[in-house]
Coordinates of C-alpha atoms in Angstrom, one line a residue:
X1 CA -37.7 -34.8 8.9
X2 CA -39.0 -37.8 7.3
X3 CA -36.6 -41.0 8.0
X4 CA -35.1 -42.5 4.9
X5 CA -34.7 -46.0 4.5
X6 CA -31.0 -46.0 4.9
X7 CA -31.7 -45.1 8.4
X8 CA -34.5 -47.3 9.5
X9 CA -33.7 -49.4 12.5
X10 CA -31.1 -46.8 13.7
X11 CA -31.2 -45.4 17.3
X12 CA -33.0 -42.3 17.7
X13 CA -30.0 -40.2 18.8
X14 CA -27.7 -41.7 15.9
X15 CA -30.3 -41.1 13.1
X16 CA -30.6 -37.5 14.2
X17 CA -26.9 -37.2 14.0
X18 CA -26.8 -38.1 10.3
X19 CA -29.9 -35.5 9.6
X20 CA -28.6 -32.8 11.5
X21 CA -25.1 -31.7 10.5
X22 CA -22.5 -30.3 12.8
X23 CA -24.1 -31.9 15.8
X24 CA -22.5 -34.4 18.1
X25 CA -24.0 -37.4 19.6
X26 CA -24.1 -36.1 23.2
X27 CA -25.7 -32.7 21.7
X28 CA -28.6 -34.7 20.2
X29 CA -29.0 -36.6 23.5
X30 CA -29.4 -33.5 25.4
X31 CA -32.0 -32.3 22.9
X32 CA -33.9 -35.6 23.4
X33 CA -33.4 -35.4 27.3
X34 CA -34.9 -31.8 27.0
X35 CA -38.1 -33.2 25.5
X36 CA -37.5 -31.4 22.2
X37 CA -37.9 -34.2 19.8
X38 CA -41.1 -35.9 18.7
X39 CA -41.6 -38.9 16.4
X40 CA -45.0 -39.3 14.8
X41 CA -46.2 -36.2 17.2
X42 CA -45.1 -38.2 20.4
X43 CA -42.4 -36.8 22.6
X44 CA -39.5 -39.3 22.9
X45 CA -37.5 -38.7 26.0
X46 CA -34.9 -41.9 25.5
X47 CA -32.1 -42.0 22.9
X48 CA -32.2 -45.6 22.0
X49 CA -35.6 -45.6 20.6
X50 CA -35.5 -47.5 17.3
X51 CA -36.9 -45.4 14.4
X52 CA -38.3 -46.9 11.2
X53 CA -38.7 -45.7 7.4
X54 CA -41.2 -43.1 6.9
X55 CA -41.3 -41.9 10.6
X56 CA -41.7 -38.0 11.0
X57 CA -39.4 -36.7 13.3
X58 CA -40.0 -33.4 14.7
X59 CA -37.1 -31.5 16.6
X60 CA -38.8 -28.6 18.6
X61 CA -35.6 -26.4 19.4
X62 CA -35.6 -24.0 22.2
X63 CA -34.7 -20.4 20.7
X64 CA -31.8 -20.0 23.0
X65 CA -30.2 -21.5 25.6
X66 CA -28.4 -20.6 28.9
X67 CA -25.0 -19.1 28.1
X68 CA -22.7 -19.2 31.1
X69 CA -19.5 -19.1 29.4
X70 CA -17.0 -15.9 30.3
X71 CA -17.6 -12.9 28.2
X72 CA -14.7 -10.8 26.5
X73 CA -14.9 -7.1 25.4
X74 CA -13.4 -7.5 22.1
X75 CA -14.7 -5.5 19.5
X76 CA -16.0 -7.3 16.6
X77 CA -16.0 -6.4 12.7
X78 CA -19.9 -7.2 12.1
X79 CA -20.5 -7.6 8.5
X80 CA -24.3 -8.2 8.6
X81 CA -26.9 -8.7 11.2
X82 CA -30.5 -9.6 11.3
X83 CA -32.7 -11.6 14.1
X84 CA -31.4 -15.0 12.7
X85 CA -27.6 -14.3 11.7
X86 CA -24.8 -12.3 12.7
X87 CA -21.8 -12.3 9.6
X88 CA -18.3 -11.3 11.2
X89 CA -15.1 -10.5 9.5
X90 CA -12.9 -12.3 11.8
X91 CA -9.5 -11.0 12.7
X92 CA -6.3 -13.1 12.5
X93 CA -4.9 -14.6 15.6
X94 CA -8.4 -15.1 17.2
X95 CA -9.6 -18.7 17.9
X96 CA -13.1 -19.3 17.0
X97 CA -14.1 -21.2 20.2
X98 CA -12.2 -22.0 23.6
X99 CA -9.7 -24.6 23.6
X100 CA -6.1 -25.5 24.3
X101 CA -5.7 -23.6 27.5
X102 CA -7.2 -20.3 25.7
X103 CA -10.8 -19.7 27.4
X104 CA -11.3 -15.9 27.3
X105 CA -10.1 -14.5 24.1
X106 CA -11.9 -16.2 21.6
X107 CA -14.5 -15.4 19.2
X108 CA -17.2 -17.0 21.2
X109 CA -16.1 -15.2 24.3
X110 CA -16.5 -11.7 22.3
X111 CA -19.9 -13.0 20.8
X112 CA -21.0 -13.5 24.5
X113 CA -20.2 -9.9 25.6
X114 CA -22.0 -8.7 22.0
X115 CA -25.3 -10.8 22.4
X116 CA -26.8 -13.3 24.5
X117 CA -28.9 -14.6 21.6
X118 CA -26.9 -17.4 20.2
X119 CA -27.9 -21.1 19.3
X120 CA -26.9 -23.8 21.6
X121 CA -26.8 -26.9 19.3
X122 CA -22.9 -26.5 19.2
X123 CA -23.1 -27.1 22.9
X124 CA -21.9 -24.6 25.8
X125 CA -18.4 -24.1 24.4
X126 CA -19.4 -23.2 21.0
X127 CA -22.9 -21.1 21.2
X128 CA -23.7 -20.0 17.6
X129 CA -20.8 -21.6 15.6
X130 CA -21.9 -23.1 12.6
X131 CA -18.7 -23.5 10.8
X132 CA -15.1 -22.7 11.8
X133 CA -11.9 -20.8 10.5
X134 CA -8.7 -21.4 11.6
X135 CA -7.0 -19.0 14.2
X136 CA -5.0 -17.2 11.8
X137 CA -7.5 -17.1 9.0
X138 CA -9.1 -14.2 8.6
X139 CA -12.4 -13.3 7.1
X140 CA -16.1 -13.8 6.8
X141 CA -18.1 -16.3 9.3
X142 CA -22.0 -16.8 9.9
X143 CA -23.2 -17.0 13.5
X144 CA -26.5 -18.5 14.4
X145 CA -28.1 -16.4 16.7
X146 CA -30.9 -19.1 17.5
X147 CA -31.4 -22.6 17.0
X148 CA -33.7 -22.5 13.9
X149 CA -31.0 -20.8 12.2
X150 CA -28.6 -23.3 13.0
X151 CA -30.1 -26.2 11.9
X152 CA -30.8 -24.3 8.5
X153 CA -27.4 -23.6 8.1
X154 CA -26.0 -26.9 9.1
X155 CA -28.1 -28.3 6.3
X156 CA -26.9 -25.9 3.8
X157 CA -23.7 -26.8 4.7
X158 CA -24.2 -30.6 4.3
X159 CA -26.3 -30.3 1.2
X160 CA -23.4 -28.0 -0.5
X161 CA -25.7 -25.1 -1.0
X162 CA -23.8 -22.8 1.4
X163 CA -21.0 -21.4 -0.9
X164 CA -17.9 -20.4 0.5
X165 CA -15.0 -19.0 -1.4
X166 CA -11.5 -17.9 0.0
X167 CA -8.5 -15.9 -1.3
X168 CA -5.1 -17.4 -0.8
X169 CA -1.6 -16.1 -1.7
X170 CA 0.4 -18.9 -2.5
X171 CA 4.1 -20.0 -3.5
X172 CA 4.5 -20.4 -7.1
X173 CA 1.8 -21.2 -9.7
X174 CA -0.5 -24.1 -10.1
X175 CA -0.5 -25.8 -13.2
X176 CA -3.4 -25.8 -14.6
X177 CA -4.3 -22.5 -13.8
X178 CA -7.9 -23.4 -13.0
X179 CA -9.2 -26.7 -12.0
X180 CA -10.6 -29.0 -9.1
X181 CA -8.4 -30.6 -6.4
X182 CA -10.3 -34.0 -5.1
X183 CA -8.7 -36.2 -2.4
X184 CA -9.4 -37.7 1.1
X185 CA -8.2 -36.0 4.1
X186 CA -7.5 -37.4 7.6
X187 CA -5.3 -37.0 10.6
X188 CA -1.9 -37.7 10.5
X189 CA -0.5 -40.6 12.1
X190 CA 2.9 -39.1 12.8
X191 CA 1.4 -35.5 14.0
X192 CA -2.1 -35.6 15.5
X193 CA -2.2 -31.9 15.2
X194 CA -2.0 -31.9 11.5
X195 CA -4.1 -33.1 8.7
X196 CA -3.0 -34.9 5.9
X197 CA -3.8 -36.5 2.3
X198 CA -4.6 -40.1 2.6
X199 CA -4.7 -42.9 -0.2
X200 CA -7.1 -44.8 1.9
X201 CA -9.6 -43.8 4.5
X202 CA -10.1 -40.2 5.6
X203 CA -13.1 -38.1 4.2
X204 CA -13.4 -36.9 0.7
X205 CA -12.5 -33.1 0.2
X206 CA -13.3 -31.1 -2.8
X207 CA -11.9 -27.6 -3.8
X208 CA -12.5 -25.8 -6.8
X209 CA -9.6 -23.3 -7.6
X210 CA -9.0 -20.2 -10.1
X211 CA -5.6 -18.5 -10.3
X212 CA -6.5 -14.8 -10.3
X213 CA -3.2 -13.1 -10.3
X214 CA 0.5 -14.0 -10.6
X215 CA 3.2 -11.9 -8.9
X216 CA 6.8 -11.4 -9.1
X217 CA 7.7 -13.6 -12.5
X218 CA 5.6 -16.5 -10.6
X219 CA 7.1 -16.4 -7.1
X220 CA 3.6 -16.1 -5.6
X221 CA 0.1 -16.1 -7.0
X222 CA -3.2 -15.4 -5.7
X223 CA -5.8 -18.0 -6.0
X224 CA -9.5 -18.0 -5.3
X225 CA -10.8 -21.5 -3.5
X226 CA -14.4 -22.6 -3.5
X227 CA -15.2 -25.3 -1.0
X228 CA -17.3 -27.9 -1.9
X229 CA -16.7 -29.7 1.4
X230 CA -15.6 -28.5 4.7
X231 CA -12.9 -30.5 6.1
X232 CA -10.4 -29.5 8.9
X233 CA -7.8 -27.1 7.1
X234 CA -9.0 -28.3 3.7
X235 CA -7.6 -25.7 1.5
X236 CA -4.1 -25.4 3.5
X237 CA -3.5 -29.2 3.2
X238 CA -4.6 -29.9 -0.5
X239 CA -2.4 -26.7 -1.6
X240 CA 0.6 -27.9 0.5
X241 CA 0.3 -31.5 -0.8
X242 CA 0.3 -29.7 -4.6
X243 CA 3.6 -28.3 -3.0
X244 CA 2.0 -24.6 -3.4
X245 CA 1.6 -23.8 0.2
X246 CA -0.1 -20.6 1.6
X247 CA 2.4 -17.9 2.1
X248 CA 3.1 -17.6 6.0
X249 CA 1.3 -21.1 6.7
X250 CA 3.4 -22.1 9.8
X251 CA 2.0 -25.8 9.6
X252 CA 2.0 -26.9 6.2
X253 CA 4.5 -24.2 4.7
X254 CA 7.1 -25.4 2.2
X255 CA 7.9 -22.1 1.2
X256 CA 11.8 -23.1 1.0
X257 CA 11.6 -22.3 -2.9
X258 CA 14.0 -19.7 -4.2
X259 CA 12.7 -16.2 -3.8
X260 CA 15.8 -14.3 -5.4
X261 CA 14.0 -12.7 -8.3
X262 CA 12.1 -10.4 -6.5
X263 CA 13.3 -6.8 -4.7
X264 CA 14.8 -7.7 -1.4
X265 CA 12.0 -5.7 0.5
X266 CA 9.2 -8.0 -1.0
X267 CA 11.4 -11.1 -0.2
X268 CA 11.6 -10.1 3.4
X269 CA 7.8 -9.2 3.7
X270 CA 7.0 -12.7 2.2
X271 CA 9.4 -14.6 4.2
X272 CA 8.6 -12.7 7.6
X273 CA 4.8 -13.2 7.1
X274 CA 4.2 -15.8 10.1
X275 CA 0.3 -16.6 9.3
X276 CA -1.4 -18.2 6.5
X277 CA -2.3 -15.6 3.9
X278 CA -5.7 -17.0 3.8
X279 CA -9.0 -15.2 3.8
X280 CA -12.8 -16.1 3.7
X281 CA -13.9 -13.6 1.3
X282 CA -17.4 -14.8 0.1
X283 CA -20.3 -16.8 1.5
X284 CA -23.9 -17.1 0.0
X285 CA -26.9 -19.1 0.8
X286 CA -30.6 -19.7 -0.4
X287 CA -32.9 -20.6 2.4
X288 CA -36.1 -19.7 4.1
X289 CA -36.2 -18.6 7.7
X290 CA -38.9 -15.9 8.8
X291 CA -38.8 -13.6 5.8
X292 CA -35.5 -14.2 4.7
X293 CA -35.1 -15.7 1.5
X294 CA -31.7 -15.2 0.4
X295 CA -28.6 -14.2 2.0
X296 CA -25.4 -13.0 0.1
X297 CA -22.1 -11.5 1.2
X298 CA -19.1 -10.2 -0.4
X299 CA -15.9 -9.3 1.6
X300 CA -12.4 -8.6 0.4
X301 CA -9.1 -9.0 2.1
X302 CA -8.3 -6.5 4.8
X303 CA -5.2 -8.3 6.2
X304 CA -1.5 -7.1 6.2
X305 CA -0.3 -8.9 3.2
X306 CA -3.0 -10.0 1.0
X307 CA -4.9 -6.8 1.1
X308 CA -6.0 -5.3 -2.2
X309 CA -6.7 -2.1 -0.6
X310 CA -8.6 0.4 -2.5
X311 CA -6.5 3.8 -4.0
X312 CA -8.6 5.8 -1.5
X313 CA -7.9 4.0 1.7
X314 CA -4.1 3.7 0.7
X315 CA -3.7 7.1 0.4
X316 CA -5.9 8.3 3.6
X317 CA -3.6 5.8 5.6
X318 CA -0.5 6.8 4.0
X319 CA -1.4 10.7 4.6
X320 CA -2.1 10.2 7.9
X321 CA 1.4 8.3 8.8
X322 CA 3.1 11.4 7.0
X323 CA 0.9 13.7 9.0
X324 CA 1.9 12.4 12.4
X325 CA 5.7 12.4 11.3
X326 CA 5.5 16.2 10.9
X327 CA 5.5 16.1 7.2
X328 CA 3.6 18.8 5.4
X329 CA 1.6 18.5 2.3
X330 CA 0.7 15.0 3.3
X331 CA -2.1 14.4 1.0
X332 CA 0.2 15.5 -1.9
X333 CA 3.2 13.4 -0.9
X334 CA 1.0 10.4 -0.5
X335 CA -0.2 10.7 -3.9
X336 CA 3.0 11.4 -5.5
X337 CA 4.4 8.1 -4.0
X338 CA 1.4 6.1 -5.1
X339 CA 1.7 7.3 -8.5
X340 CA 5.5 6.4 -8.5
X341 CA 4.4 2.9 -7.4
X342 CA 1.6 2.3 -9.2
X343 CA 2.5 4.2 -12.5
X344 CA -1.0 5.8 -12.5
X345 CA -1.2 9.2 -13.0
X346 CA -2.9 12.0 -10.7
X347 CA -5.9 12.0 -12.5
X348 CA -6.5 8.5 -12.4
X349 CA -5.8 8.2 -8.7
X350 CA -8.1 11.1 -7.7
X351 CA -11.0 9.7 -9.9
X352 CA -10.8 6.0 -9.1
X353 CA -10.6 5.8 -5.6
X354 CA -12.5 2.6 -5.1
X355 CA -10.2 0.5 -7.3
X356 CA -8.1 -1.8 -5.7
X357 CA -4.3 -1.9 -5.7
X358 CA -2.6 -5.1 -6.6
X359 CA -0.3 -6.6 -4.1
X360 CA 2.8 -5.9 -5.8
X361 CA 2.3 -2.5 -6.2
X362 CA 1.1 -2.0 -2.5
X363 CA 4.2 -3.4 -0.8
X364 CA 6.0 -1.2 -3.1
X365 CA 3.9 1.9 -2.2
X366 CA 4.7 1.1 1.6
X367 CA 8.3 0.9 1.4
X368 CA 8.1 4.3 -0.2
X369 CA 6.0 5.5 2.5
X370 CA 8.7 4.0 5.2
X371 CA 11.4 5.7 3.3
X372 CA 9.4 9.1 3.6
X373 CA 8.6 8.8 7.1
X374 CA 12.6 8.5 7.8
X375 CA 12.4 12.1 6.3
X376 CA 14.1 10.9 2.8
X377 CA 13.1 13.7 0.3
X378 CA 10.3 12.5 -1.7
X379 CA 12.6 13.8 -5.0
X380 CA 15.2 11.2 -3.6
X381 CA 12.7 8.4 -3.2
X382 CA 11.4 8.7 -6.8
X383 CA 14.6 10.1 -8.2
X384 CA 13.2 13.0 -9.8
X385 CA 11.7 16.6 -9.3
X386 CA 9.9 18.7 -11.6
X387 CA 11.3 22.3 -12.4
X388 CA 9.5 24.8 -14.6
X389 CA 7.4 21.8 -15.8
X390 CA 10.4 19.7 -16.6
X391 CA 11.4 16.6 -14.8
X392 CA 15.1 16.4 -13.6
X393 CA 16.9 13.6 -12.2
X394 CA 17.9 14.1 -8.4
X395 CA 20.1 12.4 -6.0
X396 CA 22.0 13.2 -2.7
X397 CA 24.8 14.7 -4.8
X398 CA 22.9 17.3 -5.9
X399 CA 20.5 20.3 -4.6
X400 CA 16.9 19.3 -5.3
X401 CA 15.4 22.1 -7.4
X402 CA 13.3 24.5 -5.6
X403 CA 10.2 26.3 -6.9
X404 CA 12.0 29.6 -5.6
X405 CA 14.5 29.1 -8.1
X406 CA 11.9 29.3 -11.1
X407 CA 12.2 33.0 -10.7
X408 CA 15.7 33.1 -11.7
X409 CA 14.2 31.7 -15.2
X410 CA 11.5 34.1 -15.3
X411 CA 13.7 37.0 -14.6
X412 CA 16.3 35.9 -17.8
X413 CA 13.5 35.2 -19.9
X414 CA 11.6 38.4 -19.3
X415 CA 14.7 40.6 -19.3
X416 CA 15.8 39.2 -22.6
X417 CA 12.0 39.6 -24.1
X418 CA 12.1 43.2 -23.1
X419 CA 15.8 43.7 -24.5
X420 CA 14.6 42.3 -27.9
X421 CA 12.0 45.0 -28.2
X422 CA 9.1 42.9 -28.1
X423 CA 6.8 45.0 -26.4
X424 CA 3.8 42.4 -25.7
X425 CA 3.2 41.0 -22.3
X426 CA 6.0 38.9 -21.1
X427 CA 4.7 35.2 -21.4
X428 CA 5.7 32.4 -19.2
X429 CA 7.0 30.5 -22.1
X430 CA 9.5 32.7 -24.3
X431 CA 10.8 30.8 -26.9
X432 CA 10.2 33.5 -29.5
X433 CA 13.1 35.8 -28.0
X434 CA 15.7 36.4 -30.6
X435 CA 18.7 34.6 -29.0
X436 CA 20.8 34.0 -32.0
X437 CA 24.1 35.0 -30.7
X438 CA 23.4 35.0 -26.9
X439 CA 25.7 33.1 -24.6
X440 CA 25.1 32.2 -21.0
X441 CA 27.2 30.8 -18.2
X442 CA 25.9 29.2 -15.1
X443 CA 28.2 28.9 -12.0
X444 CA 27.5 25.9 -9.8
X445 CA 24.9 24.0 -12.0
X446 CA 24.2 21.3 -9.7
X447 CA 21.5 19.2 -11.6
X448 CA 21.5 21.2 -14.3
X449 CA 17.7 22.4 -13.9
X450 CA 18.7 26.0 -14.7
X451 CA 21.2 25.8 -17.7
X452 CA 18.9 23.1 -19.0
X453 CA 15.6 24.9 -18.5
X454 CA 16.9 28.0 -20.2
X455 CA 18.5 25.8 -23.3
X456 CA 14.8 24.4 -23.5
X457 CA 13.0 27.7 -23.3
X458 CA 15.6 29.3 -25.7
X459 CA 16.6 26.9 -28.3
X460 CA 19.4 29.1 -30.1
X461 CA 21.2 30.2 -27.0
X462 CA 24.4 28.9 -26.1
X463 CA 25.0 27.7 -22.8
X464 CA 28.2 26.8 -20.7
X465 CA 27.4 25.4 -16.9
X466 CA 30.1 24.8 -14.3
X467 CA 30.3 22.9 -11.0
X468 CA 33.1 21.9 -8.6
X469 CA 31.4 18.3 -8.1
X470 CA 32.2 15.8 -10.4
X471 CA 29.0 13.6 -9.2
X472 CA 27.1 16.7 -9.7
X473 CA 28.3 17.3 -13.3
X474 CA 27.5 13.6 -13.9
X475 CA 24.0 14.1 -12.8
X476 CA 23.8 17.4 -14.9
X477 CA 24.9 15.7 -18.2
X478 CA 22.4 12.7 -17.5
X479 CA 19.5 15.5 -17.5
X480 CA 21.0 17.2 -20.4
X481 CA 20.8 13.8 -22.4
X482 CA 17.3 13.3 -21.0
X483 CA 16.3 16.5 -22.6
X484 CA 18.1 16.1 -25.5
X485 CA 20.1 19.5 -25.1
X486 CA 23.9 18.1 -24.8
X487 CA 24.7 19.2 -28.4
X488 CA 23.9 22.8 -27.3
X489 CA 25.1 22.6 -23.7
X490 CA 28.6 22.6 -22.5
X491 CA 28.9 21.1 -18.7
X492 CA 32.7 21.6 -17.3
X493 CA 34.2 20.8 -14.0
X494 CA 35.6 24.1 -12.5
X495 CA 35.7 25.8 -9.2
X496 CA 33.8 28.9 -9.9
X497 CA 35.7 30.7 -12.9
X498 CA 39.3 28.7 -12.5
X499 CA 38.8 26.4 -15.5
X500 CA 37.1 28.9 -17.8
X501 CA 38.8 30.5 -20.8
X502 CA 38.8 34.4 -21.4
X503 CA 35.4 34.1 -23.3
X504 CA 32.9 36.8 -22.3
X505 CA 29.1 35.9 -22.0
X506 CA 26.0 38.3 -22.4
X507 CA 24.4 36.4 -19.2
X508 CA 26.1 35.0 -15.8
X509 CA 23.8 33.2 -13.7
X510 CA 24.1 31.7 -10.3
X511 CA 22.1 30.0 -7.3
X512 CA 25.2 29.8 -5.1
X513 CA 25.3 28.2 -1.6
X514 CA 24.0 31.3 0.8
X515 CA 23.1 29.7 4.1
X516 CA 24.9 30.8 6.9
X517 CA 26.7 28.1 8.8
X518 CA 25.1 29.6 11.9
X519 CA 21.7 28.9 10.4
X520 CA 21.6 25.4 10.8
X521 CA 18.6 25.6 13.1
X522 CA 16.6 26.9 10.4
X523 CA 17.2 24.4 7.9
X524 CA 14.7 20.9 7.8
X525 CA 16.2 17.9 8.9
X526 CA 15.7 16.3 5.5
X527 CA 17.7 18.8 3.9
X528 CA 20.5 18.7 6.3
X529 CA 20.7 15.0 6.4
X530 CA 20.2 14.3 2.6
X531 CA 21.3 17.3 0.5
X532 CA 24.8 18.2 0.0
X533 CA 26.4 20.8 2.3
X534 CA 28.7 22.4 -0.4
X535 CA 25.5 23.4 -2.3
X536 CA 23.8 24.9 0.8
X537 CA 26.5 26.5 3.1
X538 CA 28.8 29.2 2.9
X539 CA 30.8 31.3 5.3
X540 CA 30.8 35.0 6.2
X541 CA 27.6 34.9 6.8
X542 CA 26.3 32.9 3.9
X543 CA 27.8 35.6 1.7
X544 CA 31.1 34.0 0.7
X545 CA 30.1 33.0 -2.8
X546 CA 28.9 36.2 -3.6
X547 CA 32.4 37.8 -2.8
X548 CA 34.0 35.3 -5.2
X549 CA 31.7 36.2 -8.3
X550 CA 31.8 39.7 -7.8
X551 CA 35.7 39.9 -8.0
X552 CA 35.9 37.9 -11.1
X553 CA 32.4 37.9 -12.9
X554 CA 33.0 41.3 -14.5
X555 CA 36.1 39.6 -16.5
X556 CA 33.5 37.2 -18.2
X557 CA 30.7 39.6 -18.9
X558 CA 30.4 41.4 -22.1
X559 CA 29.6 45.2 -22.2
X560 CA 26.2 45.6 -20.8
X561 CA 26.2 42.1 -19.9
X562 CA 23.7 40.9 -16.8
X563 CA 24.3 39.2 -13.9
X564 CA 21.5 37.3 -12.2
X565 CA 21.9 35.9 -8.6
X566 CA 19.7 34.1 -6.5
X567 CA 19.6 35.4 -2.8
X568 CA 18.5 34.1 0.7
X569 CA 16.3 35.5 3.2
X570 CA 17.2 39.3 4.0
X571 CA 20.5 39.1 1.9
X572 CA 19.7 41.4 -0.9
X573 CA 20.9 44.5 0.7
X574 CA 24.2 43.0 1.6
X575 CA 24.6 41.4 -1.8
X576 CA 23.9 44.8 -3.5
X577 CA 26.4 46.2 -1.2
X578 CA 28.9 43.8 -2.2
X579 CA 28.7 44.1 -5.9
X580 CA 28.4 47.8 -5.5
X581 CA 31.8 48.1 -4.1
X582 CA 33.2 46.1 -7.4
X583 CA 31.4 48.7 -9.5
X584 CA 28.7 46.9 -10.6
X585 CA 25.3 48.7 -11.6
X586 CA 22.3 47.1 -9.5
X587 CA 19.4 47.0 -12.1
X588 CA 16.6 45.2 -10.3
X589 CA 15.1 42.8 -7.7
X590 CA 12.6 40.2 -8.6
X591 CA 10.4 38.8 -5.5
X592 CA 9.4 35.3 -5.2
X593 CA 5.6 34.4 -4.5
X594 CA 5.9 34.9 -0.7
X595 CA 6.9 38.6 -1.6
X596 CA 10.7 38.3 -0.4
X597 CA 13.7 39.3 -2.2
X598 CA 14.8 36.4 -4.5
X599 CA 16.8 37.5 -7.4
X600 CA 18.9 40.6 -7.9
X601 CA 19.9 41.6 -11.5
X602 CA 23.3 43.5 -11.9
X603 CA 25.1 44.6 -15.2
X604 CA 28.3 46.4 -16.1
X605 CA 28.0 49.4 -18.4

């Protein structure tokens, strides 16, 4: 160092305090006593030596110092490391150095366990520490592994060449959206643990800020803060002074503003967040130390609330939770929930795994996953289920459409196609079938998925659908309106055939309740808990509904009419016997993809 005129006549120790940033007078005195300081090539061993303008002061720092503090086996998130530096991603709740009764669980204790190569300029309590983060602030910190690195970093901070950027989630939206906060900060006279904005005195504090995202109609916003100075609690104090305190700040928070305009789960998450949502995400510096000319690092928020997690990270995390809860197809379900929360399609999520999900969507996604972990069916969570290529509204008043029931649709379409003398191979979509005068009755329509799908596949068919549940009828009508078939589909309240007129139909179809009351152990917990029992269970070993249909269906079938019935596991033989007793003609069995009997076709001839 060449002594500037402004320090001429100062004591050596006092001059060095001004020249070497982030060092105390006692630390400088120790360096002098250790014979590490020269003035004009002469070793000076006493601190009150007077220096004058243009004196050349050389500080020959020892590489490291003896470190005697207690170690702590705490895993560090190492972001970058070389022979001079360690850049760590500090976790929340970790104090940087010992103090206030905590002498063993700090970052310094963890660093000493990791390496003994740390700078000593900061003193025995702060080896390697050049700058600090508050205990509950997360993110990047630069650690000096030797005294040379420490001095250079300290000089960068003092000359404002070390660029430090933070992301903060704050209450409300700052006006203007971008700007500079400039004021003086000092210790509060009423609470010595806090810093405050001072009209007179204190130290100048400068922060450049930029609003990046606004959430929940301005309830909270994400801002980036770039430090031009490094005062204690600088960002927290300045934002609080503007009445836009950081979410979760327990010291400077003024988050009493109304939050009634956001969903309850989001309100609760914001209010319950108990530490400042502040993250050091970017540090860059240009300097010269043993082969290093430039150091730059970028790190995104990894904490609980502020996280802008990538699509891939969210899907992996959610799938793991679902798998541990015993939910199969966990990857598919995680993707469906994220599609619903983000509004993005499956192809988008699969092809852009490194993109980040905004905070608002992430909070919604986490709540959806939590609901699924309680075994709420995914169809109920998102409010819909695909059936035969169409989306249907579902709720806890109707049975969730199953893919096995699509066999009913294929059986009807293929049978009609064969009857219309079209000899081409049956197609999955059979809109060309001649159905001008064909009528169909569905018993127990539930969500309406069978009746509506047939109406969509066969635009000229006339369909009547019944159900005993008024709530189910309401849902079926919603689905009919959704698919624009209300004018072609009559949905009526009826206990089986009771409210039907003496009209006869070409087709009667039903997926009746067929699970035995004694077979609940074979039904999933989510089905038992969330789906209507009236649509699942039947007496007489699950065959009661088939007896009812067998007794009356022939009174509503035209001559040569067809009756399509879905059956449960190992029920086809019993169902055929029941209908044979009532003089129906068994025609065919349709099997599902697993090879089990799923649909039985009867006729009256």
